[in-house]
GROMACS .gro file of C-alpha atoms in nm:
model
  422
    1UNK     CA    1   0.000   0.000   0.000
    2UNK     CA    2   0.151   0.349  -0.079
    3UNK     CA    3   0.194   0.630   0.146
    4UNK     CA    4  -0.139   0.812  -0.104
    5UNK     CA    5  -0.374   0.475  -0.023
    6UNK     CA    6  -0.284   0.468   0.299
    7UNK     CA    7  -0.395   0.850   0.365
    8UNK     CA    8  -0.713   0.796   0.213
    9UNK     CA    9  -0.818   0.493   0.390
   10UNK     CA   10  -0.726   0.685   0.709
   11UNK     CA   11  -0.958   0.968   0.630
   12UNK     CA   12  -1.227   0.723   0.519
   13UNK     CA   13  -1.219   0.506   0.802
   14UNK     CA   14  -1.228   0.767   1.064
   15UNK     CA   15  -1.524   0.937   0.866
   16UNK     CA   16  -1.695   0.575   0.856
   17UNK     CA   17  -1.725   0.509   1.234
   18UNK     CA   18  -2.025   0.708   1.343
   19UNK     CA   19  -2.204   0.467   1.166
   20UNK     CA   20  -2.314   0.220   1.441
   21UNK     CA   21  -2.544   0.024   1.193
   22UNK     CA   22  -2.307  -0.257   1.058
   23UNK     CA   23  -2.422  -0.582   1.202
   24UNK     CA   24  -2.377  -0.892   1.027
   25UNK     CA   25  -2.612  -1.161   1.186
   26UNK     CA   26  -2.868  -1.332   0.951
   27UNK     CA   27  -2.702  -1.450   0.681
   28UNK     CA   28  -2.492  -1.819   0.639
   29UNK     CA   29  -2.330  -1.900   0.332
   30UNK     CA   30  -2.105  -2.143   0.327
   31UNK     CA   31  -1.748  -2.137   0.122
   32UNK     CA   32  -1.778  -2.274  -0.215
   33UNK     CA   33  -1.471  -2.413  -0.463
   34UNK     CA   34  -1.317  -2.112  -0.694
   35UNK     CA   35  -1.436  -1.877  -0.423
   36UNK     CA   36  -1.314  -1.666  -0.173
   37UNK     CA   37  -1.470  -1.624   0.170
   38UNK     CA   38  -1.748  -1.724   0.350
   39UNK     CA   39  -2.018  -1.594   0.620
   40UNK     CA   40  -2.084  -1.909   0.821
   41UNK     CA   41  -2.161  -1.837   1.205
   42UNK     CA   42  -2.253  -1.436   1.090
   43UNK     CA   43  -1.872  -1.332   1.026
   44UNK     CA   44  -1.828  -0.998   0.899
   45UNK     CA   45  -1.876  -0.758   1.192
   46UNK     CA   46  -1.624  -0.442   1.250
   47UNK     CA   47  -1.452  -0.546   1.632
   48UNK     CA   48  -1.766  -0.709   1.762
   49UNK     CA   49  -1.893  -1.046   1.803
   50UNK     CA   50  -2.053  -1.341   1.622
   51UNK     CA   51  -2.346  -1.546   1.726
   52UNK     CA   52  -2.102  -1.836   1.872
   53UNK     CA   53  -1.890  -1.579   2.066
   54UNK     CA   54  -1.549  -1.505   1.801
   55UNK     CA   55  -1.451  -1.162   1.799
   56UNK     CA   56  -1.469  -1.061   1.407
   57UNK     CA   57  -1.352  -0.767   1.170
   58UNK     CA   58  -1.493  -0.594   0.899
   59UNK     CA   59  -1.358  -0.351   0.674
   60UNK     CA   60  -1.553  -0.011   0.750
   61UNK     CA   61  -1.499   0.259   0.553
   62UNK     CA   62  -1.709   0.515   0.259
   63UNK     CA   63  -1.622   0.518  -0.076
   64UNK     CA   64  -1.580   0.909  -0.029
   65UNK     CA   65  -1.667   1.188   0.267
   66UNK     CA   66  -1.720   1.440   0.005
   67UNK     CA   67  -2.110   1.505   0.052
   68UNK     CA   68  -2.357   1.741  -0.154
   69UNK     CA   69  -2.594   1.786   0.170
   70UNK     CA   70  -2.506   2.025   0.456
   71UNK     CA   71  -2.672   1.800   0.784
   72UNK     CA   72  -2.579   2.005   1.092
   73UNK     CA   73  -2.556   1.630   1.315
   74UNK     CA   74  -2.275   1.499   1.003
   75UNK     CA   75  -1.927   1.545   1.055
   76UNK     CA   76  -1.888   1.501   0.682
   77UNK     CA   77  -2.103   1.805   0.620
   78UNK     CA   78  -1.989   2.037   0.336
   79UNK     CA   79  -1.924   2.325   0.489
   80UNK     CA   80  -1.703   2.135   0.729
   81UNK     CA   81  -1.342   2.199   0.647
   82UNK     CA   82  -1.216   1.842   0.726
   83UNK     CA   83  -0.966   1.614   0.486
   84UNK     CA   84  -1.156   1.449   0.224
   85UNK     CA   85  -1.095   1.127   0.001
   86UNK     CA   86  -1.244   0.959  -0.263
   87UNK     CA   87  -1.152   0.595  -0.369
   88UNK     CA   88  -1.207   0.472  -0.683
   89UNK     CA   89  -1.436   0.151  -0.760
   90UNK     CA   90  -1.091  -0.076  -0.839
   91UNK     CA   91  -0.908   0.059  -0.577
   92UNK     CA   92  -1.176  -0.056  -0.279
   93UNK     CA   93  -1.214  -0.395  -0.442
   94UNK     CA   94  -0.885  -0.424  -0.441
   95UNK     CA   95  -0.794  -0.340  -0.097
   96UNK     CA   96  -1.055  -0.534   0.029
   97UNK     CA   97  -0.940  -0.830  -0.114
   98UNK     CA   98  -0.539  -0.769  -0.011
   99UNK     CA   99  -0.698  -0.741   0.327
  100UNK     CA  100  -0.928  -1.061   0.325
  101UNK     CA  101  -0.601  -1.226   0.193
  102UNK     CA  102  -0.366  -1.111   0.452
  103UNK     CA  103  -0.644  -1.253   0.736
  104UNK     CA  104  -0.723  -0.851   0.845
  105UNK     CA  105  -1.070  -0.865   0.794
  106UNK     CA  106  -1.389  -1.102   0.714
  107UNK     CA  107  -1.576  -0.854   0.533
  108UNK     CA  108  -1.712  -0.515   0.350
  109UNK     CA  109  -1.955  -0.274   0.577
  110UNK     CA  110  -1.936   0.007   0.264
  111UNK     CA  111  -2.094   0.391   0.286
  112UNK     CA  112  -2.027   0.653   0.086
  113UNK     CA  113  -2.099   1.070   0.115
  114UNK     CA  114  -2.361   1.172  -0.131
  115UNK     CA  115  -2.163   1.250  -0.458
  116UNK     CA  116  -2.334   1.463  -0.744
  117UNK     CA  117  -2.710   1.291  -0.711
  118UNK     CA  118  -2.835   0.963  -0.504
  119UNK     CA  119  -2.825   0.734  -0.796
  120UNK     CA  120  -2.425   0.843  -0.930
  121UNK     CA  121  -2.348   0.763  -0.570
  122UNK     CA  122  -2.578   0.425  -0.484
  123UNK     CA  123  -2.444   0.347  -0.901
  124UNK     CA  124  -2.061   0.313  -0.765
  125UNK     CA  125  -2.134   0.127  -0.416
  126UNK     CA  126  -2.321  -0.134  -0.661
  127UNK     CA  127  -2.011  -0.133  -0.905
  128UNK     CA  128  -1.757  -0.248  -0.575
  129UNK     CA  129  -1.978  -0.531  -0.463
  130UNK     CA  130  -2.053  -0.645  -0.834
  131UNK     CA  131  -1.694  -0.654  -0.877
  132UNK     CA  132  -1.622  -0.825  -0.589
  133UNK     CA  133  -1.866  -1.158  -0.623
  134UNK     CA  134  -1.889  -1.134  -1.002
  135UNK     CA  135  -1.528  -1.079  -1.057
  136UNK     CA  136  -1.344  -1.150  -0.722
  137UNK     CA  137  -1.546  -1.441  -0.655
  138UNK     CA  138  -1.554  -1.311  -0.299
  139UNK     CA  139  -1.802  -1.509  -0.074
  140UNK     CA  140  -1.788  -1.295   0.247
  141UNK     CA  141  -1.995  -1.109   0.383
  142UNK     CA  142  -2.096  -0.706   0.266
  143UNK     CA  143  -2.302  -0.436   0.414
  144UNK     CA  144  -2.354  -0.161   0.147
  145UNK     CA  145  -2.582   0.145   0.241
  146UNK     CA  146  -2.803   0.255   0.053
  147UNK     CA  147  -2.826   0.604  -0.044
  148UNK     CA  148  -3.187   0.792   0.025
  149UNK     CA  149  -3.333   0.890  -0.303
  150UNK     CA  150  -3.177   0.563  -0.457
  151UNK     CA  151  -3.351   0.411  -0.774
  152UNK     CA  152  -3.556   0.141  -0.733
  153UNK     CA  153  -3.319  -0.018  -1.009
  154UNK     CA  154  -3.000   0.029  -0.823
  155UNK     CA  155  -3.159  -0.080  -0.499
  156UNK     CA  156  -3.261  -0.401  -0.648
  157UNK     CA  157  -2.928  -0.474  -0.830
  158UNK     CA  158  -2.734  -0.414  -0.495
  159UNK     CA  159  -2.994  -0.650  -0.303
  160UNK     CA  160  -2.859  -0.917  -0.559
  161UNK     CA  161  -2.475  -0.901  -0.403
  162UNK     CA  162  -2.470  -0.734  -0.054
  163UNK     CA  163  -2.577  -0.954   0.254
  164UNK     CA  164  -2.746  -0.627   0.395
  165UNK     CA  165  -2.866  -0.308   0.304
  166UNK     CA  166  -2.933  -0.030   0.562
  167UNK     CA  167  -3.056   0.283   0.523
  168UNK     CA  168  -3.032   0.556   0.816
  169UNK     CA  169  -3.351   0.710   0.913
  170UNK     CA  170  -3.121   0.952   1.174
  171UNK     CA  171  -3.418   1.155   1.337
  172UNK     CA  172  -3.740   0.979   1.452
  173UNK     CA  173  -3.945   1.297   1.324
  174UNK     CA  174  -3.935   1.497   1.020
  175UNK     CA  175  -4.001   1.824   1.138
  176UNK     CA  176  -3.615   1.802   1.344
  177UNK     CA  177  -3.493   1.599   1.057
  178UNK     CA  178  -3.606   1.898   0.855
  179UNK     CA  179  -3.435   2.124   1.125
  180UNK     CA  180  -3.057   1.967   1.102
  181UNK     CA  181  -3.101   1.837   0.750
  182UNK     CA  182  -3.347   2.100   0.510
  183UNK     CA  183  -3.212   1.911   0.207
  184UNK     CA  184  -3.304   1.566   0.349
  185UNK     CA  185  -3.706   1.388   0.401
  186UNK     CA  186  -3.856   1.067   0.541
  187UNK     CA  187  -3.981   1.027   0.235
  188UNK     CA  188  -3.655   0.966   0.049
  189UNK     CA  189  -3.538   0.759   0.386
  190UNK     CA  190  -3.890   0.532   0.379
  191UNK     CA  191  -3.872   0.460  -0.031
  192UNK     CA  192  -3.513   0.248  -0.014
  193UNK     CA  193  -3.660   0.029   0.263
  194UNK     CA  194  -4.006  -0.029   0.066
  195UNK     CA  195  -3.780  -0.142  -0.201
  196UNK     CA  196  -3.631  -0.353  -0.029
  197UNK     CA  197  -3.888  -0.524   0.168
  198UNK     CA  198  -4.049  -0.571  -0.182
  199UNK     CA  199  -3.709  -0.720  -0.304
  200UNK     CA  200  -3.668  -0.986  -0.025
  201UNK     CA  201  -4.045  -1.077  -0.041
  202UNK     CA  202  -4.005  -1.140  -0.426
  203UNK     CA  203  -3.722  -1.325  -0.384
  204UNK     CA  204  -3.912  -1.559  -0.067
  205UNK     CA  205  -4.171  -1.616  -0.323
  206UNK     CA  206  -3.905  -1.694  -0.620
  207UNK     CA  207  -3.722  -1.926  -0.427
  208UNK     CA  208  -4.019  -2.127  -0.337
  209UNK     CA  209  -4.055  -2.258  -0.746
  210UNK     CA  210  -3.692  -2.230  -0.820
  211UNK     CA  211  -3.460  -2.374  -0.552
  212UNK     CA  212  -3.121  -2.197  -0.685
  213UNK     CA  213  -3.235  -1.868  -0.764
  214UNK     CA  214  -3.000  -1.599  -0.645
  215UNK     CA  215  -3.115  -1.495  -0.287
  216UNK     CA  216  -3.181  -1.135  -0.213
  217UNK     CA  217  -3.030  -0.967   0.102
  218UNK     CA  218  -3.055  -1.305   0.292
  219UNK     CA  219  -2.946  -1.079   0.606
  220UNK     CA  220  -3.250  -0.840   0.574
  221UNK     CA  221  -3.193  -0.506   0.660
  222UNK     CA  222  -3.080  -0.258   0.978
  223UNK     CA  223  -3.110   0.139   1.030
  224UNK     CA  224  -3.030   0.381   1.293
  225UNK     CA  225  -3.141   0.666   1.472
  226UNK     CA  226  -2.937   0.969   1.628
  227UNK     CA  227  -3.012   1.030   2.015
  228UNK     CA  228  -2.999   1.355   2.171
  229UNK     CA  229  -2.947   1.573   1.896
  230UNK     CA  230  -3.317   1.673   1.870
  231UNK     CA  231  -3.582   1.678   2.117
  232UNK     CA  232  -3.748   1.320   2.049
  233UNK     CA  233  -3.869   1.191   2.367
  234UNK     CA  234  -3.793   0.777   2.374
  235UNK     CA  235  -4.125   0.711   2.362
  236UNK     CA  236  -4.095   0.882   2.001
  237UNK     CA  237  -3.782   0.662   1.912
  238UNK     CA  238  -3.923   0.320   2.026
  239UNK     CA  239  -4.279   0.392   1.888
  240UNK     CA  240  -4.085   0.452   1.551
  241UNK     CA  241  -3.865   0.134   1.613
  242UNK     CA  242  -4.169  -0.082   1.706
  243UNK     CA  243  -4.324   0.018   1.363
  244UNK     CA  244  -4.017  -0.069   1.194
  245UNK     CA  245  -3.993  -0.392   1.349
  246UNK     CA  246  -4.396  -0.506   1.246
  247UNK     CA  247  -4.215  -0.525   0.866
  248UNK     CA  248  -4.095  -0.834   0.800
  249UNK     CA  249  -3.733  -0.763   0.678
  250UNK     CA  250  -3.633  -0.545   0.943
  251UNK     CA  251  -3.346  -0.676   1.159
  252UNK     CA  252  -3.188  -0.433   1.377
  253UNK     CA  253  -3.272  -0.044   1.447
  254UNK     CA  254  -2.943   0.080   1.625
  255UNK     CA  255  -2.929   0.372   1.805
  256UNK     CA  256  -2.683   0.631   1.832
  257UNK     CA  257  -2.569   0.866   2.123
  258UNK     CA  258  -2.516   1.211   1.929
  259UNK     CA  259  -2.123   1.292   1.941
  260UNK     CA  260  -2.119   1.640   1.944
  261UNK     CA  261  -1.868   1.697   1.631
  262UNK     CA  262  -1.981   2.035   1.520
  263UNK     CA  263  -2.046   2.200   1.840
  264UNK     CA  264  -2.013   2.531   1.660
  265UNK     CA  265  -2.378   2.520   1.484
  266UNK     CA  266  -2.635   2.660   1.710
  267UNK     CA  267  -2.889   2.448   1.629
  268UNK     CA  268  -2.732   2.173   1.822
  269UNK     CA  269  -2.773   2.069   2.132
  270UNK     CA  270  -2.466   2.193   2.372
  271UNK     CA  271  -2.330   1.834   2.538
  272UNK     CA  272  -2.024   1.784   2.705
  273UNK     CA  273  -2.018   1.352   2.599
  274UNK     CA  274  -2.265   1.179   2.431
  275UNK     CA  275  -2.536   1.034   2.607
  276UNK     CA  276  -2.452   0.675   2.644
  277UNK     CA  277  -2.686   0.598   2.919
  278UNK     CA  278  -2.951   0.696   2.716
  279UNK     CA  279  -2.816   0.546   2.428
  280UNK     CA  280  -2.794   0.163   2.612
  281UNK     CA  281  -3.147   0.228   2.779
  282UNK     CA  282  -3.250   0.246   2.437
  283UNK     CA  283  -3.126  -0.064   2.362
  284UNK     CA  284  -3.296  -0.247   2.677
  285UNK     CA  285  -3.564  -0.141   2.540
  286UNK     CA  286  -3.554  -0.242   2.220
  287UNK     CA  287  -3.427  -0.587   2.345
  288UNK     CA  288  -3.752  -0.622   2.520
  289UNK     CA  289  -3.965  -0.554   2.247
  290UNK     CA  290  -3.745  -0.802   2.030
  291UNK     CA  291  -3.729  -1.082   2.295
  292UNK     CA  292  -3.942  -1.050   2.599
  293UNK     CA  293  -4.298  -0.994   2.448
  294UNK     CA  294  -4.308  -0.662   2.567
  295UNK     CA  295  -4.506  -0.404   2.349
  296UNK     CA  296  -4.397  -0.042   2.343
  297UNK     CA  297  -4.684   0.107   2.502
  298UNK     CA  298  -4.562  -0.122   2.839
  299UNK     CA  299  -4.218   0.065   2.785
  300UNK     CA  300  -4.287   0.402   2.766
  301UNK     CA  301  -4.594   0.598   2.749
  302UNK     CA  302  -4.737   0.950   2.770
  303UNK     CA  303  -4.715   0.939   3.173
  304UNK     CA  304  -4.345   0.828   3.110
  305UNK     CA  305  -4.246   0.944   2.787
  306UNK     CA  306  -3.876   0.890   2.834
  307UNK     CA  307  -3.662   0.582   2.972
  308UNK     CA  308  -3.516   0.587   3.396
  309UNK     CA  309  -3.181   0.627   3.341
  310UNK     CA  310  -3.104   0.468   3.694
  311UNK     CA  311  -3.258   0.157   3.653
  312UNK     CA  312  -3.299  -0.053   3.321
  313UNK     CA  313  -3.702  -0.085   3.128
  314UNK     CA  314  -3.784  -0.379   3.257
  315UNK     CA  315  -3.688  -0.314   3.651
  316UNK     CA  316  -3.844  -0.003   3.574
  317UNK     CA  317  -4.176  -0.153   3.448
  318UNK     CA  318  -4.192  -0.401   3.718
  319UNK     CA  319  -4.143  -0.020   4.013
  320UNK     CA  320  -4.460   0.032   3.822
  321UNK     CA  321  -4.675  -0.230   3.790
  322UNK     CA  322  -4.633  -0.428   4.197
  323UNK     CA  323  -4.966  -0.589   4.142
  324UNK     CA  324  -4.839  -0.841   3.923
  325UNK     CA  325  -4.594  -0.967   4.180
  326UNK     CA  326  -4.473  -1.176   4.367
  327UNK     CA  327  -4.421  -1.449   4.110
  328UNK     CA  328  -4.427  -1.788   4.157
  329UNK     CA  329  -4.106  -1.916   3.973
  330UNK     CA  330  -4.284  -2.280   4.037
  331UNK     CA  331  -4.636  -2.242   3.868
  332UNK     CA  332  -4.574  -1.903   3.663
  333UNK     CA  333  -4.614  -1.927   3.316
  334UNK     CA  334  -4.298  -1.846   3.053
  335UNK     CA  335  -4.464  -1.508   2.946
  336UNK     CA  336  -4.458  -1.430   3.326
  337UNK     CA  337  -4.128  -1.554   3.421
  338UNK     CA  338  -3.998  -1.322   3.138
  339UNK     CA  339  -4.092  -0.988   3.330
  340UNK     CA  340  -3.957  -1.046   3.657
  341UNK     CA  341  -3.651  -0.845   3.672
  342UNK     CA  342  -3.310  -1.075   3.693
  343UNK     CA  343  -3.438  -1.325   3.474
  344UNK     CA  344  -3.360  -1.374   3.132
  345UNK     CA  345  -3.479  -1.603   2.834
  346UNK     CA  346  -3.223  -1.871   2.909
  347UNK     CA  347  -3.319  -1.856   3.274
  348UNK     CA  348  -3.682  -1.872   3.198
  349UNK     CA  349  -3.627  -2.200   2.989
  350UNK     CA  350  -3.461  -2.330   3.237
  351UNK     CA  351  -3.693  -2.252   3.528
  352UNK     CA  352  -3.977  -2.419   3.265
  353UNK     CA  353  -3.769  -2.742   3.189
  354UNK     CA  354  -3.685  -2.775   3.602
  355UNK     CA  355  -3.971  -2.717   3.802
  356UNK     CA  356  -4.141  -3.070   3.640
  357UNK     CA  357  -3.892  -3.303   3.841
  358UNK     CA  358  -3.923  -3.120   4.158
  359UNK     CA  359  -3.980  -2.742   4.326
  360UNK     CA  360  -3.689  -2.493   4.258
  361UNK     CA  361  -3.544  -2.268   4.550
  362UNK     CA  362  -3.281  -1.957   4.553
  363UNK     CA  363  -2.977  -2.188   4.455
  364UNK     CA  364  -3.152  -2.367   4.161
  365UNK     CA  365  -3.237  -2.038   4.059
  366UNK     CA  366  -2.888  -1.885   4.116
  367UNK     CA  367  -2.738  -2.166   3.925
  368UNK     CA  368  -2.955  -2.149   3.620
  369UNK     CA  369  -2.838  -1.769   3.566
  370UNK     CA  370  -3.115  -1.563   3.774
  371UNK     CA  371  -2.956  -1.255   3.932
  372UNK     CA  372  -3.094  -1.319   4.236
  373UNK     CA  373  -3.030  -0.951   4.410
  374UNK     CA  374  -3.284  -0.838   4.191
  375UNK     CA  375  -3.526  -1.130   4.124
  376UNK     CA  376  -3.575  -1.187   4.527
  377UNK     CA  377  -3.803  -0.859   4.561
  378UNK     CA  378  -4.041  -1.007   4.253
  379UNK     CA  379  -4.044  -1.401   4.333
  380UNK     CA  380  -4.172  -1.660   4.562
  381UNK     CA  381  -4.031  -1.972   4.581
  382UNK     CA  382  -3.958  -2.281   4.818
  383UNK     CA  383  -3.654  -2.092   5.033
  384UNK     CA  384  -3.703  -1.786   4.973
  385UNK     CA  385  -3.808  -1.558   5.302
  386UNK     CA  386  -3.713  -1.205   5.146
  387UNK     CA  387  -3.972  -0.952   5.170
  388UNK     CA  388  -4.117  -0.862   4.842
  389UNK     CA  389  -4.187  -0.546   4.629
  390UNK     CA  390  -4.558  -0.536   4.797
  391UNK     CA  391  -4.368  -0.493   5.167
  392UNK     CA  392  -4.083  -0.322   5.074
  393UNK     CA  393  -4.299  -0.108   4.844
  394UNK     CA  394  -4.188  -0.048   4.469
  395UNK     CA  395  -3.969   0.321   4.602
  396UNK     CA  396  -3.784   0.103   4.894
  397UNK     CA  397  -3.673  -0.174   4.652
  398UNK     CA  398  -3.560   0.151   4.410
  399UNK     CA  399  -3.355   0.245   4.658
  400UNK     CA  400  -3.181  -0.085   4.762
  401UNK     CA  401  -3.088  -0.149   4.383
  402UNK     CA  402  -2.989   0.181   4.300
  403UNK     CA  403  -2.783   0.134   4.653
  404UNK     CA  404  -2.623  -0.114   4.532
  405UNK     CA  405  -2.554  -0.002   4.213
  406UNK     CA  406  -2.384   0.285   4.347
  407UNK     CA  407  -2.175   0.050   4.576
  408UNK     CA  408  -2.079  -0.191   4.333
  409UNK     CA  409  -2.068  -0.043   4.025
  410UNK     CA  410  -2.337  -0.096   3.752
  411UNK     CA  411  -2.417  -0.436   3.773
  412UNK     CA  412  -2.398  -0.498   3.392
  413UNK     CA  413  -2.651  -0.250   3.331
  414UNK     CA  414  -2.431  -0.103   3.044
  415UNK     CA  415  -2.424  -0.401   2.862
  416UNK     CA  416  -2.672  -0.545   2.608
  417UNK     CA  417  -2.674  -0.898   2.657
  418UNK     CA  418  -3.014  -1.028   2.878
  419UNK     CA  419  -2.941  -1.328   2.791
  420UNK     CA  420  -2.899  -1.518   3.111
  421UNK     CA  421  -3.039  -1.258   3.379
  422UNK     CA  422  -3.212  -0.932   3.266
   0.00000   0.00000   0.00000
């Protein structure tokens, strides 16, 4: 790599990461002979993890941070005076594939500034993943974005060789969008992912009659949201997200805590950090909705429009709703087990599989992954003498959690992973 490639994929890299909307879960395609690459166990994601716990890489970077539009949340704004870079179509595919070689990554997430007009722009991301299966025979995995105001024609063509599209929706409403980004509407944001959808349900249909016909964006699509640079309560964000989700191709919304890089416009919101509290509420929540049968409306409502940031949703929830507990862990049903804070879908399984061979106390429940310092104030069980949320009353158990928070740190609130005990 020269000392001019290596300057541009500097500039382009660091303008790629406020993109938080590059997972690459959903798709499995195993490697083939004359090919390069393959996607088996969800490879392809930029310093993250895959679905059997490896730590993966992707290459992240835009095709160029030159952009037409002037949003005041972008750092790649045009009236920013920043270093810009454009690679060409040959040069991407080709260090892509020196880097797949040389074992540095497992895939392509690919944006790109808006260049010119929507369809020049969407017309070269197609070109690099084109080149790449058609002529590269590469089998790994790519995330291209697709540019608002796309063609339904280019849309389509890169649904036939990316793994996932995304397209950013960036603020829940369009009267802010219109705020921070007067050259930018919903309605350009909203006609990529009807594509899209349309694509993938096609394609469902086609493969159905014809067993080998070439599968379209196996991996669905993702989209994220900015939080904190406009006024959007959460209850806006998740309502949005919980619309999103009701259409069958839609994978992941991400969310992202605004980073205040252009503190200088005064339409912006004056923050010292992002908000990351906020940000991983926000995904509680959305977790929730995804995997604990919880609708929106049980999140957040119009008495509490916006997520505790001291507790997580579901603890939250449970502060405000005591009559439905104590639980029985023995005679509860799954649905039920799923809302008691400190127990999690594997735990719930468990608790279901155990309880026929005999009645479960705190240590069963400790063992099968209950977090028990929470869980005690919501349950009843066969050893279990702890006074409940009724006695304690839901503001005394608040303040013996958030106690111990403070004590001991967190508690694992800040990650995303409910897995075994949220």
């Amino acid at each position: 790599m020269n000392e001019q490639m290596l300057h541009k994929l500097k500039v382009l890299a660091e303008s790629a990461k406020y993109d938080v909307s590059c997972s690459s879960s959903g798709t499995v395609r195993r490697g083939k002979a004359g090919m390069v690459g393959n996607t088996v166990g969800g490879v392809g994601i930029c310093h993250s993890f895959a679905e059997d716990g490896r730590c993966i890489s992707l290459l992240k970077v835009m095709l160029t941070n030159y952009c037409i539009y002037d949003c005041a949340y972008c750092i790649n704004r045009r009236s920013n005076d920043i270093p810009r870079a454009t690679l060409s179509v040959t040069e991407l595919v080709e260090l892509t594939m020196e880097f797949y070689r040389r074992n540095y990554i497992e895939g392509l997430f690919l944006s790109s500034g808006v260049v010119r007009n929507p369809d020049y722009t969407m017309e070269r991301l197609v070109r690099v993943a084109k080149d790449l299966r058609t002529v590269h025979r590469f089998n790994g995995y790519i995330h291209l974005k697709s540019i608002p105001g796309a063609s339904q024609e280019l849309v389509h063509e890169a649904g036939l060789y990316a793994d996932r599209l995304s397209v950013n929706i960036e603020i829940s409403k369009e009267e802010n969008l219109k705020l921070l980004a007067p050259e930018k509407d919903h309605r350009s944001v909203y006609a990529p992912m009807r594509y899209i959808r349309q694509g993938v349900l096609e394609n469902r249909e086609e493969r159905k009659k014809f067993r080998h016909a070439p599968r379209f964006v196996p991996a669905g699509q993702s989209t994220q949201m900015i939080v904190g640079a406009t006024a959007e309560t959460d209850k806006d964000i998740l309502r949005l997200s919980s619309a999103l989700y009701s259409q069958p191709t839609m994978r992941r919304v991400y969310y992202s805590g605004y980073v205040p890089v252009n503190a200088y416009d005064p339409r912006l919101p004056a923050l010292k950090q992002p908000p990351l509290v906020r940000e991983n509420r926000l995904y509680q929540a959305d977790w929730l909705m995804r995997f604990y049968q919880f609708q929106v409306d049980e999140i957040v409502d119009d008495a509490y429009p916006d997520l505790d940031l001291e507790v997580d949703p579901k603890l939250a929830w449970a502060l405000r709703h005591p009559e439905q507990f104590p639980v029985d862990v023995n005679k509860a049903d799954y649905e039920m087990l799923l809302r008691v804070p400190g127990i999690g879908v594997k735990s719930a399984r468990l608790i279901v599989a155990s309880r026929r061979f005999g009645r479960l106390g705190y240590y069963q429940l400790k063992k099968m992954g209950a977090v028990m310092k929470k869980a005690q104030y919501f349950i009843t069980c066969s050893e279990l003498p702890m006074l409940t949320v009724n006695e304690l009353t839901p503001q005394g158990v608040r303040r013996l959690l958030v106690k111990k928070k403070a004590k001991g740190g967190d508690d694992g609130q800040l990650t995303l992973d409910f897995g075994g005990g949220e």
